[in-house]
mmCIF file of C-alpha atoms in Angstrom:
data_model
loop_
_atom_site.group_PDB
_atom_site.id
_atom_site.type_symbol
_atom_site.label_atom_id
_atom_site.label_comp_id
_atom_site.label_asym_id
_atom_site.label_seq_id
_atom_site.Cartn_x
_atom_site.Cartn_y
_atom_site.Cartn_z
ATOM 1 C CA MET A 251 -14.397 -34.015 121.412
ATOM 2 C CA PRO A 252 -16.492 -36.489 122.682
ATOM 3 C CA LYS A 253 -17.448 -37.717 119.082
ATOM 4 C CA ILE A 254 -13.866 -38.534 118.199
ATOM 5 C CA VAL A 255 -13.325 -40.567 121.310
ATOM 6 C CA ASP A 256 -16.394 -42.519 120.732
ATOM 7 C CA HIS A 257 -15.339 -43.223 117.061
ATOM 8 C CA ASP A 258 -11.829 -44.482 118.400
ATOM 9 C CA ALA A 259 -13.858 -46.630 121.210
ATOM 10 C CA ARG A 260 -16.158 -48.064 118.551
ATOM 11 C CA ARG A 261 -13.065 -49.120 116.384
ATOM 12 C CA ARG A 262 -11.255 -50.752 119.104
ATOM 13 C CA GLU A 263 -14.425 -52.695 120.157
ATOM 14 C CA LEU A 264 -14.755 -53.946 116.470
ATOM 15 C CA GLY A 265 -11.198 -54.717 116.441
ATOM 16 C CA GLU A 266 -11.314 -56.750 119.817
ATOM 17 C CA ALA A 267 -14.358 -58.633 118.228
ATOM 18 C CA PHE A 268 -12.524 -59.428 115.104
ATOM 19 C CA TRP A 269 -9.573 -60.787 117.273
ATOM 20 C CA ARG A 270 -11.907 -62.728 119.536
ATOM 21 C CA VAL A 271 -13.579 -64.516 116.368
ATOM 22 C CA VAL A 272 -10.057 -65.245 115.261
ATOM 23 C CA LEU A 273 -9.034 -66.662 118.588
ATOM 24 C CA SER A 274 -11.965 -69.010 118.732
ATOM 25 C CA ASP A 275 -12.887 -70.023 115.204
ATOM 26 C CA GLY A 276 -9.902 -69.012 113.064
ATOM 27 C CA VAL A 277 -9.548 -66.035 110.577
ATOM 28 C CA GLU A 278 -11.677 -67.799 107.832
ATOM 29 C CA ALA A 279 -14.553 -67.249 110.281
ATOM 30 C CA ALA A 280 -13.964 -63.577 110.729
ATOM 31 C CA SER A 281 -16.589 -62.028 108.093
ATOM 32 C CA VAL A 282 -18.349 -58.742 108.493
ATOM 33 C CA ARG A 283 -21.352 -60.486 109.746
ATOM 34 C CA THR A 284 -19.825 -62.723 112.223
ATOM 35 C CA VAL A 285 -17.549 -59.686 113.691
ATOM 36 C CA ALA A 286 -20.476 -57.438 113.839
ATOM 37 C CA ALA A 287 -22.678 -59.947 115.702
ATOM 38 C CA GLU A 288 -19.551 -60.771 118.126
ATOM 39 C CA ALA A 289 -19.671 -56.937 118.997
ATOM 40 C CA GLY A 290 -23.151 -56.477 119.054
ATOM 41 C CA TYR A 291 -23.284 -54.206 116.261
ATOM 42 C CA SER A 292 -25.134 -54.389 112.801
ATOM 43 C CA ALA A 293 -23.068 -54.984 109.569
ATOM 44 C CA ALA A 294 -23.964 -51.539 108.358
ATOM 45 C CA SER A 295 -22.285 -50.125 111.590
ATOM 46 C CA LEU A 296 -19.196 -51.967 111.187
ATOM 47 C CA ARG A 297 -18.884 -50.850 107.344
ATOM 48 C CA TYR A 298 -19.342 -47.156 108.957
ATOM 49 C CA TYR A 299 -16.376 -47.814 110.829
ATOM 50 C CA PHE A 300 -14.280 -49.965 108.634
ATOM 51 C CA PRO A 301 -15.466 -49.079 105.052
ATOM 52 C CA THR A 302 -13.464 -52.310 103.867
ATOM 53 C CA GLN A 303 -12.540 -55.510 105.179
ATOM 54 C CA ASP A 304 -8.900 -54.644 104.579
ATOM 55 C CA GLU A 305 -9.196 -51.769 106.969
ATOM 56 C CA LEU A 306 -10.439 -53.804 109.677
ATOM 57 C CA LEU A 307 -7.891 -56.229 108.978
ATOM 58 C CA ASP A 308 -5.086 -53.816 109.025
ATOM 59 C CA TYR A 309 -6.404 -52.058 112.250
ATOM 60 C CA THR A 310 -6.949 -55.557 114.104
ATOM 61 C CA TRP A 311 -3.429 -56.734 113.031
ATOM 62 C CA GLN A 312 -2.030 -53.607 114.315
ATOM 63 C CA MET A 313 -3.811 -53.815 117.774
ATOM 64 C CA VAL A 314 -2.647 -57.480 117.887
ATOM 65 C CA LEU A 315 0.998 -56.548 117.168
ATOM 66 C CA ASP A 316 1.104 -53.697 119.766
ATOM 67 C CA ARG A 317 0.006 -56.487 122.293
ATOM 68 C CA ALA A 318 2.429 -59.114 121.069
ATOM 69 C CA LEU A 319 5.225 -56.363 121.261
ATOM 70 C CA ALA A 320 3.911 -55.477 124.763
ATOM 71 C CA ARG A 321 4.363 -59.316 125.766
ATOM 72 C CA VAL A 322 7.732 -59.625 124.649
ATOM 73 C CA GLY A 323 8.556 -56.448 126.422
ATOM 74 C CA ALA A 324 7.085 -57.869 129.775
ATOM 75 C CA LEU A 325 8.800 -61.215 129.423
ATOM 76 C CA ALA A 326 10.678 -62.252 132.575
ATOM 77 C CA LEU A 327 13.967 -63.221 130.907
ATOM 78 C CA PRO A 328 16.147 -66.141 132.345
ATOM 79 C CA ALA A 329 19.732 -65.375 133.292
ATOM 80 C CA VAL A 330 21.018 -67.655 130.859
ATOM 81 C CA PRO A 331 21.388 -65.683 127.436
ATOM 82 C CA VAL A 332 20.571 -68.709 125.285
ATOM 83 C CA GLU A 333 17.466 -69.525 127.341
ATOM 84 C CA ALA A 334 16.600 -65.620 127.179
ATOM 85 C CA ALA A 335 16.854 -65.829 123.281
ATOM 86 C CA LEU A 336 14.933 -68.859 123.072
ATOM 87 C CA LEU A 337 12.024 -67.434 125.116
ATOM 88 C CA VAL A 338 12.154 -64.304 122.827
ATOM 89 C CA SER A 339 12.226 -66.412 119.694
ATOM 90 C CA GLU A 340 9.392 -68.351 120.913
ATOM 91 C CA GLN A 341 7.041 -65.421 121.005
ATOM 92 C CA SER A 342 6.400 -65.222 117.104
ATOM 93 C CA VAL A 343 6.015 -69.044 117.041
ATOM 94 C CA PRO A 344 2.430 -70.580 117.157
ATOM 95 C CA MET A 345 3.175 -72.505 120.259
ATOM 96 C CA ASP A 346 -0.251 -71.895 121.790
ATOM 97 C CA ALA A 347 -3.735 -70.810 120.592
ATOM 98 C CA GLU A 348 -2.915 -66.990 120.949
ATOM 99 C CA ARG A 349 0.365 -67.250 118.825
ATOM 100 C CA ALA A 350 -1.355 -69.339 116.275
ATOM 101 C CA ALA A 351 -4.131 -66.804 115.838
ATOM 102 C CA GLU A 352 -1.442 -64.092 115.613
ATOM 103 C CA ALA A 353 0.205 -65.987 112.784
ATOM 104 C CA GLN A 354 -3.121 -66.733 111.099
ATOM 105 C CA LEU A 355 -3.525 -62.795 111.017
ATOM 106 C CA TRP A 356 -0.434 -62.282 109.857
ATOM 107 C CA PHE A 357 -0.859 -64.612 106.967
ATOM 108 C CA SER A 358 -4.120 -62.928 106.057
ATOM 109 C CA VAL A 359 -2.252 -59.582 105.891
ATOM 110 C CA ALA A 360 0.417 -61.263 103.582
ATOM 111 C CA ALA A 361 -2.163 -62.750 101.402
ATOM 112 C CA VAL A 362 -3.759 -59.397 100.414
ATOM 113 C CA ALA A 363 -0.599 -57.309 100.692
ATOM 114 C CA ARG A 364 0.204 -57.766 97.053
ATOM 115 C CA THR A 365 -2.854 -55.885 96.031
ATOM 116 C CA ASN A 366 -3.014 -53.480 98.940
ATOM 117 C CA GLU A 367 -0.685 -50.567 99.448
ATOM 118 C CA ARG A 368 -1.049 -50.103 103.003
ATOM 119 C CA LEU A 369 -0.827 -53.705 104.015
ATOM 120 C CA ARG A 370 2.078 -54.051 102.111
ATOM 121 C CA ALA A 371 3.931 -51.165 103.888
ATOM 122 C CA ARG A 372 2.886 -53.085 107.121
ATOM 123 C CA LEU A 373 4.075 -56.406 105.999
ATOM 124 C CA GLU A 374 7.462 -54.857 105.066
ATOM 125 C CA GLU A 375 7.425 -52.828 108.279
ATOM 126 C CA VAL A 376 6.822 -56.293 110.372
ATOM 127 C CA HIS A 377 9.370 -58.258 108.301
ATOM 128 C CA ALA A 378 11.931 -55.655 109.103
ATOM 129 C CA THR A 379 11.131 -55.631 112.770
ATOM 130 C CA LEU A 380 11.402 -59.415 113.213
ATOM 131 C CA ARG A 381 14.449 -59.565 111.044
ATOM 132 C CA ASP A 382 16.076 -56.916 112.982
ATOM 133 C CA GLY A 383 14.921 -58.616 116.305
ATOM 134 C CA CYS A 384 16.647 -61.806 115.270
ATOM 135 C CA ILE A 385 19.844 -60.081 114.305
ATOM 136 C CA ARG A 386 19.933 -58.492 117.486
ATOM 137 C CA ILE A 387 19.361 -61.791 119.476
ATOM 138 C CA VAL A 388 22.355 -63.363 117.545
ATOM 139 C CA ALA A 389 24.472 -60.335 118.225
ATOM 140 C CA GLY A 390 23.685 -60.530 121.754
ATOM 141 C CA LEU A 391 24.532 -63.930 122.042
ATOM 142 C CA GLN A 392 27.890 -63.277 120.386
ATOM 143 C CA GLN A 393 28.773 -60.408 122.860
ATOM 144 C CA VAL A 394 28.171 -63.024 125.630
ATOM 145 C CA GLY A 395 30.271 -65.888 124.148
ATOM 146 C CA ALA A 396 27.237 -67.961 123.125
ATOM 147 C CA CYS A 397 27.616 -67.372 119.445
ATOM 148 C CA HIS A 398 31.206 -68.180 117.801
ATOM 149 C CA PRO A 399 32.997 -65.149 116.835
ATOM 150 C CA ASP A 400 33.365 -66.197 113.412
ATOM 151 C CA ARG A 401 29.753 -66.119 112.599
ATOM 152 C CA ASP A 402 28.028 -63.177 111.020
ATOM 153 C CA PRO A 403 25.256 -61.858 113.209
ATOM 154 C CA THR A 404 23.158 -60.710 110.261
ATOM 155 C CA ALA A 405 23.435 -63.960 108.199
ATOM 156 C CA GLU A 406 22.466 -65.980 111.183
ATOM 157 C CA GLY A 407 19.795 -63.442 112.329
ATOM 158 C CA ILE A 408 17.848 -63.644 108.875
ATOM 159 C CA ARG A 409 18.230 -67.485 108.811
ATOM 160 C CA LEU A 410 16.722 -67.475 112.428
ATOM 161 C CA HIS A 411 13.924 -65.228 111.049
ATOM 162 C CA ALA A 412 13.293 -67.578 108.011
ATOM 163 C CA LEU A 413 13.031 -70.592 110.509
ATOM 164 C CA ILE A 414 10.524 -68.644 112.931
ATOM 165 C CA ASP A 415 8.434 -67.657 109.821
ATOM 166 C CA GLY A 416 8.587 -71.244 108.436
ATOM 167 C CA LEU A 417 7.006 -72.520 111.864
ATOM 168 C CA ALA A 418 4.582 -69.785 111.722
ATOM 169 C CA PHE A 419 3.410 -70.760 108.180
ATOM 170 C CA HIS A 420 3.213 -74.599 109.318
ATOM 171 C CA GLY A 421 1.593 -73.784 112.623
ATOM 172 C CA ALA A 422 -1.035 -71.271 110.853
ATOM 173 C CA THR A 423 -1.845 -73.402 108.079
ATOM 174 C CA LEU A 424 -1.620 -77.059 109.688
ATOM 175 C CA PRO A 425 -2.405 -76.553 113.303
ATOM 176 C CA GLY A 426 -1.139 -79.341 115.318
ATOM 177 C CA VAL A 427 1.323 -80.580 112.555
ATOM 178 C CA TYR A 428 4.224 -80.102 115.370
ATOM 179 C CA THR A 429 3.984 -79.961 119.165
ATOM 180 C CA PRO A 430 5.168 -77.029 121.026
ATOM 181 C CA ALA A 431 8.016 -79.206 122.152
ATOM 182 C CA GLN A 432 9.032 -79.839 118.710
ATOM 183 C CA MET A 433 8.792 -76.088 117.671
ATOM 184 C CA ARG A 434 10.916 -75.303 120.818
ATOM 185 C CA ALA A 435 13.553 -78.100 119.839
ATOM 186 C CA MET A 436 13.910 -76.579 116.330
ATOM 187 C CA LEU A 437 14.677 -73.161 117.691
ATOM 188 C CA ARG A 438 16.809 -74.703 120.254
ATOM 189 C CA SER A 439 19.040 -76.354 117.725
ATOM 190 C CA GLN A 440 19.158 -73.350 115.818
ATOM 191 C CA LEU A 441 20.624 -71.215 118.541
ATOM 192 C CA ASP A 442 22.797 -74.017 119.873
ATOM 193 C CA ASP A 443 24.412 -74.391 116.339
ATOM 194 C CA LEU A 444 25.592 -70.758 116.778
ATOM 195 C CA ARG A 445 28.191 -71.894 119.476
ATOM 196 C CA SER A 446 30.224 -73.846 116.808
ATOM 197 C CA ALA A 447 32.742 -72.252 114.291
ATOM 198 C CA PRO A 448 30.954 -72.101 111.010
ATOM 199 C CA VAL A 449 32.206 -74.896 108.333
ATOM 200 C CA MET B 109 -13.881 -91.416 73.720
ATOM 201 C CA PRO B 110 -12.758 -88.276 71.786
ATOM 202 C CA LYS B 111 -15.055 -86.130 74.073
ATOM 203 C CA ILE B 112 -13.100 -87.169 77.082
ATOM 204 C CA VAL B 113 -9.941 -86.537 75.491
ATOM 205 C CA ASP B 114 -10.906 -83.161 74.319
ATOM 206 C CA HIS B 115 -12.246 -82.461 77.982
ATOM 207 C CA ASP B 116 -8.895 -83.302 79.626
ATOM 208 C CA ALA B 117 -6.881 -81.156 76.778
ATOM 209 C CA ARG B 118 -9.023 -78.250 77.502
ATOM 210 C CA ARG B 119 -8.410 -78.441 81.260
ATOM 211 C CA ARG B 120 -4.705 -78.747 80.802
ATOM 212 C CA GLU B 121 -5.051 -75.713 78.214
ATOM 213 C CA LEU B 122 -6.784 -73.644 80.927
ATOM 214 C CA GLY B 123 -4.196 -74.792 83.764
ATOM 215 C CA GLU B 124 -1.383 -73.646 81.480
ATOM 216 C CA ALA B 125 -2.884 -70.318 80.850
ATOM 217 C CA PHE B 126 -3.403 -70.015 84.875
ATOM 218 C CA TRP B 127 0.307 -70.764 85.467
ATOM 219 C CA ARG B 128 1.416 -68.202 82.722
ATOM 220 C CA VAL B 129 -0.537 -65.598 84.024
ATOM 221 C CA VAL B 130 0.578 -66.245 87.592
ATOM 222 C CA LEU B 131 4.435 -66.537 86.167
ATOM 223 C CA SER B 132 4.054 -63.075 84.614
ATOM 224 C CA ASP B 133 1.686 -61.030 86.924
ATOM 225 C CA GLY B 134 1.358 -62.913 89.992
ATOM 226 C CA VAL B 135 -1.252 -64.998 91.505
ATOM 227 C CA GLU B 136 -3.474 -61.915 92.342
ATOM 228 C CA ALA B 137 -3.839 -61.166 88.467
ATOM 229 C CA ALA B 138 -5.119 -64.764 88.020
ATOM 230 C CA SER B 139 -8.977 -64.216 87.675
ATOM 231 C CA VAL B 140 -11.543 -66.076 86.010
ATOM 232 C CA ARG B 141 -11.451 -63.399 83.463
ATOM 233 C CA THR B 142 -7.708 -62.978 82.904
ATOM 234 C CA VAL B 143 -6.991 -66.763 82.744
ATOM 235 C CA ALA B 144 -9.866 -67.250 80.280
ATOM 236 C CA ALA B 145 -8.450 -64.362 78.114
ATOM 237 C CA GLU B 146 -4.797 -66.006 78.191
ATOM 238 C CA ALA B 147 -6.369 -69.193 76.981
ATOM 239 C CA GLY B 148 -8.379 -67.650 74.289
ATOM 240 C CA TYR B 149 -11.677 -68.963 75.815
ATOM 241 C CA SER B 150 -14.669 -67.338 77.428
ATOM 242 C CA ALA B 151 -15.286 -67.170 81.084
ATOM 243 C CA ALA B 152 -18.247 -69.138 80.474
ATOM 244 C CA SER B 153 -16.161 -71.834 78.943
ATOM 245 C CA LEU B 154 -13.578 -71.717 81.676
ATOM 246 C CA ARG B 155 -16.517 -72.129 84.276
ATOM 247 C CA TYR B 156 -17.747 -74.997 82.324
ATOM 248 C CA TYR B 157 -14.194 -76.963 82.795
ATOM 249 C CA PHE B 158 -13.782 -75.579 86.350
ATOM 250 C CA PRO B 159 -17.074 -74.613 88.046
ATOM 251 C CA THR B 160 -15.171 -73.016 91.005
ATOM 252 C CA GLN B 161 -11.805 -70.976 91.277
ATOM 253 C CA ASP B 162 -10.742 -73.656 93.876
ATOM 254 C CA GLU B 163 -10.845 -76.222 91.282
ATOM 255 C CA LEU B 164 -8.717 -74.480 88.791
ATOM 256 C CA LEU B 165 -6.239 -73.519 91.435
ATOM 257 C CA ASP B 166 -6.223 -77.222 92.585
ATOM 258 C CA TYR B 167 -5.748 -78.615 89.008
ATOM 259 C CA THR B 168 -3.057 -76.048 88.228
ATOM 260 C CA TRP B 169 -1.167 -76.554 91.687
ATOM 261 C CA GLN B 170 -0.897 -80.468 90.904
ATOM 262 C CA MET B 171 0.203 -79.621 87.237
ATOM 263 C CA VAL B 172 2.938 -77.154 88.535
ATOM 264 C CA LEU B 173 3.916 -79.604 91.478
ATOM 265 C CA ASP B 174 4.192 -82.526 88.889
ATOM 266 C CA ARG B 175 6.572 -80.158 86.986
ATOM 267 C CA ALA B 176 8.657 -79.420 90.076
ATOM 268 C CA LEU B 177 8.887 -83.026 91.039
ATOM 269 C CA ALA B 178 10.169 -83.752 87.509
ATOM 270 C CA ARG B 179 12.581 -80.963 87.510
ATOM 271 C CA VAL B 180 14.019 -82.389 91.004
ATOM 272 C CA GLY B 181 14.213 -85.787 89.320
ATOM 273 C CA ALA B 182 16.059 -84.564 86.294
ATOM 274 C CA LEU B 183 18.725 -82.740 88.266
ATOM 275 C CA ALA B 184 22.171 -83.452 87.335
ATOM 276 C CA LEU B 185 23.602 -83.917 90.889
ATOM 277 C CA PRO B 186 27.008 -82.966 91.930
ATOM 278 C CA ALA B 187 29.188 -85.752 93.302
ATOM 279 C CA VAL B 188 29.896 -83.918 96.508
ATOM 280 C CA PRO B 189 26.866 -84.959 98.814
ATOM 281 C CA VAL B 190 26.418 -81.498 100.417
ATOM 282 C CA GLU B 191 26.482 -79.704 97.072
ATOM 283 C CA ALA B 192 23.824 -82.267 95.940
ATOM 284 C CA ALA B 193 21.743 -81.628 99.055
ATOM 285 C CA LEU B 194 21.933 -77.912 98.537
ATOM 286 C CA LEU B 195 20.762 -78.126 94.814
ATOM 287 C CA VAL B 196 17.686 -80.374 95.870
ATOM 288 C CA SER B 197 17.049 -78.062 98.867
ATOM 289 C CA GLU B 198 17.195 -74.780 96.546
ATOM 290 C CA GLN B 199 14.306 -76.305 94.327
ATOM 291 C CA SER B 200 11.584 -75.313 96.933
ATOM 292 C CA VAL B 201 13.187 -71.831 97.387
ATOM 293 C CA PRO B 202 12.032 -68.887 95.172
ATOM 294 C CA MET B 203 15.376 -68.111 93.806
ATOM 295 C CA ASP B 204 13.967 -67.243 90.294
ATOM 296 C CA ALA B 205 10.718 -66.374 88.710
ATOM 297 C CA GLU B 206 9.582 -69.804 88.133
ATOM 298 C CA ARG B 207 10.099 -70.948 91.939
ATOM 299 C CA ALA B 208 8.729 -67.511 93.143
ATOM 300 C CA ALA B 209 5.472 -68.350 91.078
ATOM 301 C CA GLU B 210 5.436 -71.755 92.469
ATOM 302 C CA ALA B 211 5.594 -70.469 96.128
ATOM 303 C CA GLN B 212 2.865 -67.841 95.395
ATOM 304 C CA LEU B 213 0.397 -70.664 94.112
ATOM 305 C CA TRP B 214 1.449 -72.752 97.173
ATOM 306 C CA PHE B 215 0.482 -69.902 99.446
ATOM 307 C CA SER B 216 -2.736 -69.382 97.723
ATOM 308 C CA VAL B 217 -3.496 -73.141 98.046
ATOM 309 C CA ALA B 218 -2.873 -72.749 101.866
ATOM 310 C CA ALA B 219 -4.754 -69.540 102.233
ATOM 311 C CA VAL B 220 -8.046 -71.366 101.181
ATOM 312 C CA ALA B 221 -7.080 -74.945 102.581
ATOM 313 C CA ARG B 222 -8.697 -74.199 105.883
ATOM 314 C CA THR B 223 -12.164 -73.979 104.485
ATOM 315 C CA ASN B 224 -11.759 -76.265 101.412
ATOM 316 C CA GLU B 225 -11.417 -80.297 101.924
ATOM 317 C CA ARG B 226 -9.765 -80.990 99.001
ATOM 318 C CA LEU B 227 -7.141 -78.167 99.049
ATOM 319 C CA ARG B 228 -6.527 -79.013 102.767
ATOM 320 C CA ALA B 229 -5.626 -82.696 101.841
ATOM 321 C CA ARG B 230 -3.433 -81.413 99.138
ATOM 322 C CA LEU B 231 -1.708 -79.110 101.641
ATOM 323 C CA GLU B 232 -1.287 -81.966 103.938
ATOM 324 C CA GLU B 233 0.026 -84.283 101.134
ATOM 325 C CA VAL B 234 2.722 -81.567 99.987
ATOM 326 C CA HIS B 235 3.834 -80.796 103.462
ATOM 327 C CA ALA B 236 4.596 -84.533 104.036
ATOM 328 C CA THR B 237 6.281 -84.936 100.812
ATOM 329 C CA LEU B 238 8.531 -81.886 101.439
ATOM 330 C CA ARG B 239 9.337 -82.762 105.153
ATOM 331 C CA ASP B 240 9.956 -86.470 104.160
ATOM 332 C CA GLY B 241 12.066 -85.487 101.453
ATOM 333 C CA CYS B 242 14.166 -82.948 103.566
ATOM 334 C CA ILE B 243 14.438 -85.815 106.267
ATOM 335 C CA ARG B 244 15.958 -88.060 103.386
ATOM 336 C CA ILE B 245 18.461 -85.364 102.614
ATOM 337 C CA VAL B 246 19.686 -85.407 106.212
ATOM 338 C CA ALA B 247 19.924 -89.038 106.423
ATOM 339 C CA GLY B 248 21.783 -89.291 103.258
ATOM 340 C CA LEU B 249 24.257 -86.779 104.509
ATOM 341 C CA GLN B 250 24.628 -88.781 107.701
ATOM 342 C CA GLN B 251 25.426 -91.906 105.651
ATOM 343 C CA VAL B 252 28.289 -90.402 103.933
ATOM 344 C CA GLY B 253 29.632 -88.706 107.014
ATOM 345 C CA ALA B 254 28.415 -85.130 106.302
ATOM 346 C CA CYS B 255 26.051 -84.961 109.197
ATOM 347 C CA HIS B 256 27.221 -85.701 112.700
ATOM 348 C CA PRO B 257 26.086 -89.152 113.831
ATOM 349 C CA ASP B 258 24.699 -87.826 117.050
ATOM 350 C CA ARG B 259 22.052 -85.707 115.174
ATOM 351 C CA ASP B 260 18.562 -86.872 114.636
ATOM 352 C CA PRO B 261 17.956 -86.888 110.784
ATOM 353 C CA THR B 262 14.067 -86.345 111.513
ATOM 354 C CA ALA B 263 14.617 -83.544 113.717
ATOM 355 C CA GLU B 264 17.110 -81.824 111.385
ATOM 356 C CA GLY B 265 14.955 -82.524 108.512
ATOM 357 C CA ILE B 266 11.948 -80.980 109.955
ATOM 358 C CA ARG B 267 13.975 -77.828 110.844
ATOM 359 C CA LEU B 268 15.527 -77.768 107.323
ATOM 360 C CA HIS B 269 11.912 -78.008 105.995
ATOM 361 C CA ALA B 270 10.739 -75.028 108.173
ATOM 362 C CA LEU B 271 13.667 -72.922 107.062
ATOM 363 C CA ILE B 272 12.675 -73.934 103.317
ATOM 364 C CA ASP B 273 9.102 -72.896 103.886
ATOM 365 C CA GLY B 274 10.170 -69.632 105.680
ATOM 366 C CA LEU B 275 12.269 -68.731 102.727
ATOM 367 C CA ALA B 276 9.402 -69.517 100.469
ATOM 368 C CA PHE B 277 7.200 -67.479 102.367
ATOM 369 C CA HIS B 278 9.500 -64.403 102.396
ATOM 370 C CA GLY B 279 10.155 -64.806 98.639
ATOM 371 C CA ALA B 280 6.446 -64.961 97.645
ATOM 372 C CA THR B 281 5.303 -62.240 99.853
ATOM 373 C CA LEU B 282 8.219 -59.870 99.590
ATOM 374 C CA PRO B 283 9.964 -60.653 96.110
ATOM 375 C CA GLY B 284 13.339 -59.421 96.060
ATOM 376 C CA VAL B 285 13.725 -59.119 99.874
ATOM 377 C CA TYR B 286 16.735 -61.688 99.760
ATOM 378 C CA THR B 287 18.967 -62.278 96.725
ATOM 379 C CA PRO B 288 19.401 -65.806 95.390
ATOM 380 C CA ALA B 289 22.710 -65.637 96.859
ATOM 381 C CA GLN B 290 21.444 -64.878 100.575
ATOM 382 C CA MET B 291 18.993 -67.566 100.361
ATOM 383 C CA ARG B 292 21.484 -70.178 98.976
ATOM 384 C CA ALA B 293 23.904 -69.016 101.897
ATOM 385 C CA MET B 294 21.077 -69.720 104.409
ATOM 386 C CA LEU B 295 20.666 -73.227 103.095
ATOM 387 C CA ARG B 296 24.404 -73.753 103.036
ATOM 388 C CA SER B 297 24.901 -72.662 106.531
ATOM 389 C CA GLN B 298 21.923 -74.945 107.594
ATOM 390 C CA LEU B 299 23.515 -78.028 105.991
ATOM 391 C CA ASP B 300 27.012 -77.050 106.980
ATOM 392 C CA ASP B 301 25.844 -76.826 110.704
ATOM 393 C CA LEU B 302 24.869 -80.581 110.507
ATOM 394 C CA ARG B 303 28.855 -81.601 110.442
ATOM 395 C CA SER B 304 29.395 -80.326 114.082
ATOM 396 C CA ALA B 305 28.292 -82.167 116.892
ATOM 397 C CA PRO B 306 24.935 -81.165 118.607
ATOM 398 C CA VAL B 307 25.361 -78.890 121.410
#
């Protein structure tokens, strides 16, 4: 079925073009016109493969998310558990251009999710994935004694997740407001505080 | 100068109408058409007072922000410092319909701020105000012995601010994802952790 393969390849090309425009000029520069031009297609071709802007956003977001998850999966984790937890937590924080662009795409999805069922489902799915990941990080630290046994991994995990998304929001909307070192220090304090008994 | 007074009064009426629509139906329902209808004016009248949607957003956001600041200023603060800090911190977290609508407006401003100089300046100003407020909260706790002397109020303040904005993001984009009790518990843990020495 060469037609279908071609269709998928075209969509991937257009998603890649969307992502390159976001990476270089920000999500507000990613219009039908600029994305089509970046991919070397006409605006009409782009609309054939993605009838609405939301479909292109959804496709590209899923593509970028898959890559981010692959990046997390491929991390060489340090032997010290808290350092490994820090490295994983940092992957959703806009500490470089790639993660800043990921956060920008994420807030674009969030901005239209209330009026778009598919993007809303995606938002909920990603929220749950990140939340559960944060809970697992805390539970893992507790197992190796790096989180006090009296702390609740679920409560601490959702708090870590809120901190991460706050940093993602600050980094996406006010790029440069915090240095990577400041963002890392906030995450490190959050993880370090888990060692103490809750008050 | 009755003409000017009238102009200001009309703008306020339209800003109030915008805010009522956001409060009842969410920011995505606040179009020129619905806001004009809510205020009892024509869409053309609305455009006379606010030539662009961004100007209406900016005006309304400032009006709502002034009210939120007045609300914080009028709080009857508990005598226990950490309880007072918690009550102030809660004011920017979407724990009820009013604060959820405030957070929605805030993310609407953020979504267009990258391509709108005035809204960008507003975003930076509000970010700085909230950040400095959080730093003052932590410094105040340190003065009364409710924050360990070895903790840096600036570092802890920006971390508290990131948590608050993360909760604002979660509450605005996924209403109901956390109960008010869960949000309060996250803030309380954040403040309680300040008592311990940093690791």
